[in-house]
PDB file of C-alpha atoms in Angstrom:
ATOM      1  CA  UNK A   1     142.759  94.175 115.016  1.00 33.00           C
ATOM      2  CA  UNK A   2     139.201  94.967 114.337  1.00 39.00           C
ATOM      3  CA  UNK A   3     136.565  92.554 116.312  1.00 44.00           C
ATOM      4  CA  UNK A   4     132.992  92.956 115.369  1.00 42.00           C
ATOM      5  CA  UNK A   5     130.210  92.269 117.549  1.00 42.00           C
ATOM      6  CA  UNK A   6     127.223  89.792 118.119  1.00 42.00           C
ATOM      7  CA  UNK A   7     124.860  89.015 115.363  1.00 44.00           C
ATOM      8  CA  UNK A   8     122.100  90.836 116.787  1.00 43.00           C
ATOM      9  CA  UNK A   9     124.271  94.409 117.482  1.00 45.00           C
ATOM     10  CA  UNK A  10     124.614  96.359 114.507  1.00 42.00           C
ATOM     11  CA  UNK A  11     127.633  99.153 113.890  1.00 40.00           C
ATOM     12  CA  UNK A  12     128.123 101.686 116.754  1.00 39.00           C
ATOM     13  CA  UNK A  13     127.872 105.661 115.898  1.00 38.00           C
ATOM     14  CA  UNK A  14     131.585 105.066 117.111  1.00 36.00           C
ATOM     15  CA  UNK A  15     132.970 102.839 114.030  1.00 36.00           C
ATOM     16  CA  UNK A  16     134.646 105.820 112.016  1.00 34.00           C
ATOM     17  CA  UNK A  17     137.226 106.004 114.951  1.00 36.00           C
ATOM     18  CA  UNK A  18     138.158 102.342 115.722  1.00 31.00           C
ATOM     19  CA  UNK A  19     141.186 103.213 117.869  1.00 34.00           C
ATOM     20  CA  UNK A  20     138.937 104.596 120.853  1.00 40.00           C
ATOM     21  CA  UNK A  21     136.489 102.305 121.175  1.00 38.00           C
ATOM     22  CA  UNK A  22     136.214  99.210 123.503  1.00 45.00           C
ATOM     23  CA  UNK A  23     135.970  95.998 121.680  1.00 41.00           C
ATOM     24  CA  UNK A  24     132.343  95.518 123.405  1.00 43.00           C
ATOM     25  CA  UNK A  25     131.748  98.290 120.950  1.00 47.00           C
ATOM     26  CA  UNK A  26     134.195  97.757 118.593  1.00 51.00           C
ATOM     27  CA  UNK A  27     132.560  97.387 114.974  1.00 59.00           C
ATOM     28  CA  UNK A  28     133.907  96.145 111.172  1.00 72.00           C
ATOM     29  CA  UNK A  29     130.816  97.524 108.414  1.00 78.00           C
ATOM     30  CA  UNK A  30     132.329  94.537 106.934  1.00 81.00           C
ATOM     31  CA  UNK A  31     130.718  91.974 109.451  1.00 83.00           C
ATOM     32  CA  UNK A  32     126.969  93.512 108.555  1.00 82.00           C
ATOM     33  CA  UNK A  33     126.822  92.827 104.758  1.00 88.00           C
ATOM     34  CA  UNK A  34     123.841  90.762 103.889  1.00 91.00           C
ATOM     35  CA  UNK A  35     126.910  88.274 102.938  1.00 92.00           C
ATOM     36  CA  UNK A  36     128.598  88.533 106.265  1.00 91.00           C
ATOM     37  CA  UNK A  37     125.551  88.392 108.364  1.00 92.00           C
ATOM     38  CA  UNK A  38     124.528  84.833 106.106  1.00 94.00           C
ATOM     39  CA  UNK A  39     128.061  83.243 107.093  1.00 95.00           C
ATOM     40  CA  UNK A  40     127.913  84.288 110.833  1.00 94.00           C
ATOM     41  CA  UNK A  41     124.493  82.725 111.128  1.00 95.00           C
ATOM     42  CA  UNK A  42     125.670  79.707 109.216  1.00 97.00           C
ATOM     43  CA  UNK A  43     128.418  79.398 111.215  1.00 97.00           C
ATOM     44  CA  UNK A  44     126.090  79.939 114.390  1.00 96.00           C
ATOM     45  CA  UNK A  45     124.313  76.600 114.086  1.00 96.00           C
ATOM     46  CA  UNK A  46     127.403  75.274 112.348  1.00 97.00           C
ATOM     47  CA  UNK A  47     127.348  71.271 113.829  1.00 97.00           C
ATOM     48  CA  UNK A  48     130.466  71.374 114.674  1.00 97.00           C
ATOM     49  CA  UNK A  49     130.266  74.614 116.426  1.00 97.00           C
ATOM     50  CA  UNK A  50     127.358  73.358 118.685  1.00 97.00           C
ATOM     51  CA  UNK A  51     129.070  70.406 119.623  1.00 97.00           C
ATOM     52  CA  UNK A  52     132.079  72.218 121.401  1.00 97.00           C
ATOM     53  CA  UNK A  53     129.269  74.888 122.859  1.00 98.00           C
ATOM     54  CA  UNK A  54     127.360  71.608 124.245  1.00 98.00           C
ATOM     55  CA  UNK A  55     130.412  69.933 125.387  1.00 98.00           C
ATOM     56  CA  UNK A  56     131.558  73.448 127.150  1.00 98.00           C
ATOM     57  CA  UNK A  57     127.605  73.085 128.314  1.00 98.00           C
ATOM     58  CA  UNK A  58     127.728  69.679 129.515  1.00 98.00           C
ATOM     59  CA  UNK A  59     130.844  69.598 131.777  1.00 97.00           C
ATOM     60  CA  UNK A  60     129.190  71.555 134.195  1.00 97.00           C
ATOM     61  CA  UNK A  61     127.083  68.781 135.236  1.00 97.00           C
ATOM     62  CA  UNK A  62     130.099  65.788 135.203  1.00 96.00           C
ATOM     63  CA  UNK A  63     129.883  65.413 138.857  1.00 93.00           C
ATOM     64  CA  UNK A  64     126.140  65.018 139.238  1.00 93.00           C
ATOM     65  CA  UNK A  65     124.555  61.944 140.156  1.00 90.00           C
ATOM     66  CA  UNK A  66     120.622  61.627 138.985  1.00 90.00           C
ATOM     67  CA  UNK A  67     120.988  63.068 136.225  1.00 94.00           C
ATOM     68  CA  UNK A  68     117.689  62.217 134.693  1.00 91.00           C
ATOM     69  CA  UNK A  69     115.489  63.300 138.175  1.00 89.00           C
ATOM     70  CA  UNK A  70     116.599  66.545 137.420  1.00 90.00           C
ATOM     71  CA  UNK A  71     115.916  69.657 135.799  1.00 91.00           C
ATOM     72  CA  UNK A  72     118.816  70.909 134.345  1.00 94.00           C
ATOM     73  CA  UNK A  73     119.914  74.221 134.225  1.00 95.00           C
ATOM     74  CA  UNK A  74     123.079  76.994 135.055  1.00 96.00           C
ATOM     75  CA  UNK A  75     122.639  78.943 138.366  1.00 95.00           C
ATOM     76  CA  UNK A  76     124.123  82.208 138.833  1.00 96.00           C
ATOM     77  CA  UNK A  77     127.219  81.326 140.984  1.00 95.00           C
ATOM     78  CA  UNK A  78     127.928  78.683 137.941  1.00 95.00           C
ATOM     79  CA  UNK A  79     127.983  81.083 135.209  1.00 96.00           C
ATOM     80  CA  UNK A  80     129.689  83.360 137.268  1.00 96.00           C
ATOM     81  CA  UNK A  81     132.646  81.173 138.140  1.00 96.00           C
ATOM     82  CA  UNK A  82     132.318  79.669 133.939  1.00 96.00           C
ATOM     83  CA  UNK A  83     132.586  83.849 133.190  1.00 96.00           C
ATOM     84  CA  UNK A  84     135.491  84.381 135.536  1.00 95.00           C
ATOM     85  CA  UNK A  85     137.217  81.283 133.515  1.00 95.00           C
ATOM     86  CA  UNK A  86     136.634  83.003 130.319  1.00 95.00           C
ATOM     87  CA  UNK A  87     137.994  86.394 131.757  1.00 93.00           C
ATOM     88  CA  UNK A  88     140.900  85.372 132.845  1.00 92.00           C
ATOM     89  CA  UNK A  89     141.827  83.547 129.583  1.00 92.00           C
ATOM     90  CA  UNK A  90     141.181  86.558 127.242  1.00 91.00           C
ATOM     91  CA  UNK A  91     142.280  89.554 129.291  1.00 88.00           C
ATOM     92  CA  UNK A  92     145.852  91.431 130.253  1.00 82.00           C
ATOM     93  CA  UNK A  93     146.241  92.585 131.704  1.00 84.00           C
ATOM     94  CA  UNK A  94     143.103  90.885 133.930  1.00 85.00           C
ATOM     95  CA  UNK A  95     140.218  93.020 134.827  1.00 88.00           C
ATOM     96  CA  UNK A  96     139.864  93.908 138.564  1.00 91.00           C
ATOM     97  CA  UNK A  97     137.289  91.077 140.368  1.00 90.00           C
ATOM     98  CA  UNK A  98     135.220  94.456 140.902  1.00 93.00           C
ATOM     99  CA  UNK A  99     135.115  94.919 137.133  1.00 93.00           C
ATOM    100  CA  UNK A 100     135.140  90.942 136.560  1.00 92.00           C
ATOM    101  CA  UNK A 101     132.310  90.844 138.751  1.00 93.00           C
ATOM    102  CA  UNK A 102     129.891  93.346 137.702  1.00 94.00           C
ATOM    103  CA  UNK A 103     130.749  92.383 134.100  1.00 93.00           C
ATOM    104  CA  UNK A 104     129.344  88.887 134.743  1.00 94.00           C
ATOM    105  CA  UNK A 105     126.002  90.101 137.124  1.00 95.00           C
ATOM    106  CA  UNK A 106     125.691  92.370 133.715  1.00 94.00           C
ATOM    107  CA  UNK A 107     125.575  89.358 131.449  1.00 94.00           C
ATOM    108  CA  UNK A 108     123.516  87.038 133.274  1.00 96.00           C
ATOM    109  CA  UNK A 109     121.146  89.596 133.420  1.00 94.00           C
ATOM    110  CA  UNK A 110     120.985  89.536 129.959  1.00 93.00           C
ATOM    111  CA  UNK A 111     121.733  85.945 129.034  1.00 94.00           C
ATOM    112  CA  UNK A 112     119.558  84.278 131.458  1.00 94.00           C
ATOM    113  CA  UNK A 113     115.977  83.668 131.801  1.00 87.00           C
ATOM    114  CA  UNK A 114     114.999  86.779 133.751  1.00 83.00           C
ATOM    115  CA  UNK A 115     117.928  86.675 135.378  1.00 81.00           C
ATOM    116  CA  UNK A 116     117.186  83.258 137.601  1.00 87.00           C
ATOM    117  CA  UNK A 117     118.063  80.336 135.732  1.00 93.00           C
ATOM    118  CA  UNK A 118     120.365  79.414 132.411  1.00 96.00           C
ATOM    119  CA  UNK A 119     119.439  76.520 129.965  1.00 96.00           C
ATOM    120  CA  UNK A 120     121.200  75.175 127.023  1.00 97.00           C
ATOM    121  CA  UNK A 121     119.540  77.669 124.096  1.00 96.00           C
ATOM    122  CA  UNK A 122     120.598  80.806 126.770  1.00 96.00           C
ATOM    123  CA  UNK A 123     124.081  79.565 126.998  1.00 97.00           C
ATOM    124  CA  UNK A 124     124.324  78.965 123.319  1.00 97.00           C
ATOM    125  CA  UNK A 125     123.862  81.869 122.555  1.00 96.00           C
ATOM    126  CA  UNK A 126     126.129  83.724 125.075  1.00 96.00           C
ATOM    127  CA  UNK A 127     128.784  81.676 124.383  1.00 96.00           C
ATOM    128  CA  UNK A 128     128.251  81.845 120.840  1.00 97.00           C
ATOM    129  CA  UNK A 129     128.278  86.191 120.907  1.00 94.00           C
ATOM    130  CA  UNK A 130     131.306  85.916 122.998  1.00 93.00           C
ATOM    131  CA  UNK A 131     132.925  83.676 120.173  1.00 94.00           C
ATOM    132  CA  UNK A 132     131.611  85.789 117.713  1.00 93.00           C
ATOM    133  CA  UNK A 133     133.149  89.272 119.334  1.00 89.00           C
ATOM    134  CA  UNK A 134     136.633  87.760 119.325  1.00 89.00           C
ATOM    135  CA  UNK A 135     136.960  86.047 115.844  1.00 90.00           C
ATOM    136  CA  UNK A 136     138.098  88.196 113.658  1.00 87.00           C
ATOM    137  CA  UNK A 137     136.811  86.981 110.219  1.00 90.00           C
ATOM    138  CA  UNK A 138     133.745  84.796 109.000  1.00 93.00           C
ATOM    139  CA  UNK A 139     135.438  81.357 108.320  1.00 93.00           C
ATOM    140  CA  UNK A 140     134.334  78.400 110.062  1.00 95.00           C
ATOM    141  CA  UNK A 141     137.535  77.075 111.091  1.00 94.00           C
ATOM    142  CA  UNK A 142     138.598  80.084 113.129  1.00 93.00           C
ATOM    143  CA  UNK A 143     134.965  79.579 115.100  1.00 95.00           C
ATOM    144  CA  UNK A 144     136.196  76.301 116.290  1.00 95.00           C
ATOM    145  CA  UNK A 145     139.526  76.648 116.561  1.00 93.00           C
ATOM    146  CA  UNK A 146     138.843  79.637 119.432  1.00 93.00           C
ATOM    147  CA  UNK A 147     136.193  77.396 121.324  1.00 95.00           C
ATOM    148  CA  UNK A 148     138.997  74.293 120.934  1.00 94.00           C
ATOM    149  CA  UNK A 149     141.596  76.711 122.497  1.00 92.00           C
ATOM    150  CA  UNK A 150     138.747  77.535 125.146  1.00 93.00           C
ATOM    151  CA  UNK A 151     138.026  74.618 125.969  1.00 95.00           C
ATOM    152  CA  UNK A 152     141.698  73.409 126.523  1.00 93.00           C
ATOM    153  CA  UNK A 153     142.387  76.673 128.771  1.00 93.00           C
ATOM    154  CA  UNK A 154     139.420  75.770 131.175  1.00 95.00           C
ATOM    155  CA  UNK A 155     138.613  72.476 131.127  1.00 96.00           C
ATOM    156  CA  UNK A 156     140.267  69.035 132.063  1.00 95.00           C
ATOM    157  CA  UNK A 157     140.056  65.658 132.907  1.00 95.00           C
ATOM    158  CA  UNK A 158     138.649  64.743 136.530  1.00 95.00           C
ATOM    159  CA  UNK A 159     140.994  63.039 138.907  1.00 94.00           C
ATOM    160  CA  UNK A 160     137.940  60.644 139.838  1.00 93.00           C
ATOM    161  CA  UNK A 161     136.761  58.494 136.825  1.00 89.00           C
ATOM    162  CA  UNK A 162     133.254  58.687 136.296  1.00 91.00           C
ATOM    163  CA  UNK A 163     130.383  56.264 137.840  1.00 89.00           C
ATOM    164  CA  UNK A 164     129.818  53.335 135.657  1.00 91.00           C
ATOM    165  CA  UNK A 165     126.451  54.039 133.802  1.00 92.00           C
ATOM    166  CA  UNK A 166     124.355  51.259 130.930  1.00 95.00           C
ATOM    167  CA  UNK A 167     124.468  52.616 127.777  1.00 96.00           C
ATOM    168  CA  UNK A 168     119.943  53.138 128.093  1.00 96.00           C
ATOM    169  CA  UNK A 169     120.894  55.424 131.082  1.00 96.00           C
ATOM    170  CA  UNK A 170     123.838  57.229 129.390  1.00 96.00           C
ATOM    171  CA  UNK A 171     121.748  58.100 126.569  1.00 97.00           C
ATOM    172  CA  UNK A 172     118.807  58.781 128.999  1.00 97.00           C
ATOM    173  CA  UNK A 173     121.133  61.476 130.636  1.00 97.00           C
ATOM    174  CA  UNK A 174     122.128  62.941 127.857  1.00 97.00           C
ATOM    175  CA  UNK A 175     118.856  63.716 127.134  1.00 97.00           C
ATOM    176  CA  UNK A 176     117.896  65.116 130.031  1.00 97.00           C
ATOM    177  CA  UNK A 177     121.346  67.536 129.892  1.00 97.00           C
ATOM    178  CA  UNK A 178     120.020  68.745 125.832  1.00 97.00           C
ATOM    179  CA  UNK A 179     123.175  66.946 124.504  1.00 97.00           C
ATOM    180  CA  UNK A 180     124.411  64.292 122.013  1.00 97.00           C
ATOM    181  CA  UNK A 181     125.454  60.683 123.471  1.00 97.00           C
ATOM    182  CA  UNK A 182     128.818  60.827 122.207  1.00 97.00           C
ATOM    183  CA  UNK A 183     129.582  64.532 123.963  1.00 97.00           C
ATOM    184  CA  UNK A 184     127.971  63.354 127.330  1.00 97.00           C
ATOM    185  CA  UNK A 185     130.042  60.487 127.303  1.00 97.00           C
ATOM    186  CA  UNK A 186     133.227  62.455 127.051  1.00 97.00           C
ATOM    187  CA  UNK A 187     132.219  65.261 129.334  1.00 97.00           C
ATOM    188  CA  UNK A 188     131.333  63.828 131.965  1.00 97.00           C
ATOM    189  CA  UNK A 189     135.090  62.728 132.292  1.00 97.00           C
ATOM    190  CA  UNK A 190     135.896  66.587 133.032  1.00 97.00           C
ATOM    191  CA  UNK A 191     135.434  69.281 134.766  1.00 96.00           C
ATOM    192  CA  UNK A 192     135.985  73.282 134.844  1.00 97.00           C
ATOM    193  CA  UNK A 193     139.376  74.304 136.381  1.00 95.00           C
ATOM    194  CA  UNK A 194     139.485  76.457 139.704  1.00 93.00           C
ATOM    195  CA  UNK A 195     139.870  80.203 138.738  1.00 90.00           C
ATOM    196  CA  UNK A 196     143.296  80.445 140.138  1.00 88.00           C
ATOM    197  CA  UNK A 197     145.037  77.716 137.966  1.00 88.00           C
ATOM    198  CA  UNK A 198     143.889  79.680 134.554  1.00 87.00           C
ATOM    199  CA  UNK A 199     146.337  81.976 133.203  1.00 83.00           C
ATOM    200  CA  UNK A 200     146.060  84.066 130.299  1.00 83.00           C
ATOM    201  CA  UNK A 201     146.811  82.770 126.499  1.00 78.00           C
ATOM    202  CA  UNK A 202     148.509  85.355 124.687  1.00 73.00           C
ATOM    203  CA  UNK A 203     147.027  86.815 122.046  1.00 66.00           C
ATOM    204  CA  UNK A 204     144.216  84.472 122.462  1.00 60.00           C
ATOM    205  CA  UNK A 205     142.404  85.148 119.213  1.00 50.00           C
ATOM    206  CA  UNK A 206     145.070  84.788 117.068  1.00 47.00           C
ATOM    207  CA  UNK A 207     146.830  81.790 118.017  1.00 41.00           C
ATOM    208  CA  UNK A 208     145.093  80.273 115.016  1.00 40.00           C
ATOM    209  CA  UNK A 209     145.272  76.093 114.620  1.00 40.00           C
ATOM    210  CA  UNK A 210     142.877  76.291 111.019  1.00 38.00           C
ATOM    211  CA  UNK A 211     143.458  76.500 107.566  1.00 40.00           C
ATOM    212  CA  UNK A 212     142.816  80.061 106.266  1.00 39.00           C
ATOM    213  CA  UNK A 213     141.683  78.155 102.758  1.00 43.00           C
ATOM    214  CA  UNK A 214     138.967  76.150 104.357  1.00 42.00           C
ATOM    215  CA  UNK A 215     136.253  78.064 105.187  1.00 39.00           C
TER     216      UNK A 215
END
């Protein structure tokens, strides 16, 4: 399988010779048509897209309290641990934590706000060029149906139901966390799993739940 890269990357000097090349440089010509490019950036702010990027944003603030005192943002031992999740989904055989490690340092370097703090847009977007990488054509459906499988690899339901909040101070926290009502509502029912219960999905990409004819 050919992946291509993020949106902003364009075709590596390497693309003639696909079979040596390491999918962070991997590149399909086809992804960078003017065509291509359109549907990737459709798909990019795509509503239903977002919505699984903000819920994957949201649980990692389920177990806060204050919510709206707050200024909310990732720090880098969070995206770290939210990377290692990711890595140990989508690789076999797993990266070293050497490898695992520097690979994540690497990215929040160049995800983050110089490198000290994370907000919603950052994440977005990171999330969204990881996404983006793995999927291996430009419909919709396989978009979501990789973040759905994502989110059921690293996140579940907390064993401590959340604090009862009014609906005015739901809404109010939502705010403050960037996200809709309805997704703060459900996430902060959840949390991230530790790194040690997630095992990797087989063929993670490809385990397709969409409808090839519904773009």
């Amino acid at each position: 399988k050919t992946r291509h890269r993020s949106l902003k990357d364009g075709p590596s000097k390497e693309d003639a010779d696909f079979a040596n090349i390491d999918y962070h440089a991997d590149g399909d010509l086809s992804m960078y048509t003017k065509i291509a490019q359109g549907a990737r950036l459709v798909i990019r702010f795509d509503i239903q897209v977002q919505r699984r990027i903000q819920m994957l944003w949201a649980v990692h603030f389920s177990t806060l309290r204050n919510i709206t005192l707050r200024n909310i943002y990732l720090e880098e031992r969070q995206f770290l641990k939210t990377h290692a999740l990711l890595c140990k989904v989508l690789y076999d055989p797993p990266l070293t934590k050497q490898a695992q490690r520097a690979s994540g340092k690497a990215d929040w370097v160049q995800d983050s706000c110089c490198g000290e703090l994370m907000k919603l847009p950052h994440f977005a977007d990171a999330l969204f060029e990881l996404v983006d990488t793995w999927c291996v054509t430009t419909l919709k459906g396989e978009y979501i149906a990789f973040l759905d499988r994502v989110l059921d690899a690293i996140v579940v339901k907390r064993e401590d139901p959340p604090w009862e909040v009014a609906q005015d101070e739901l809404e109010a926290e939502a705010a403050t966390i960037g996200v809709d009502t309805s997704i703060w509502s459900v996430a902060r029912t959840l949390k991230y799993v530790n790194v040690k219960e997630v095992r990797h999905i087989p063929d993670f990409s490809s385990g397709r739940q969409w409808d090839p004819s519904d773009p």
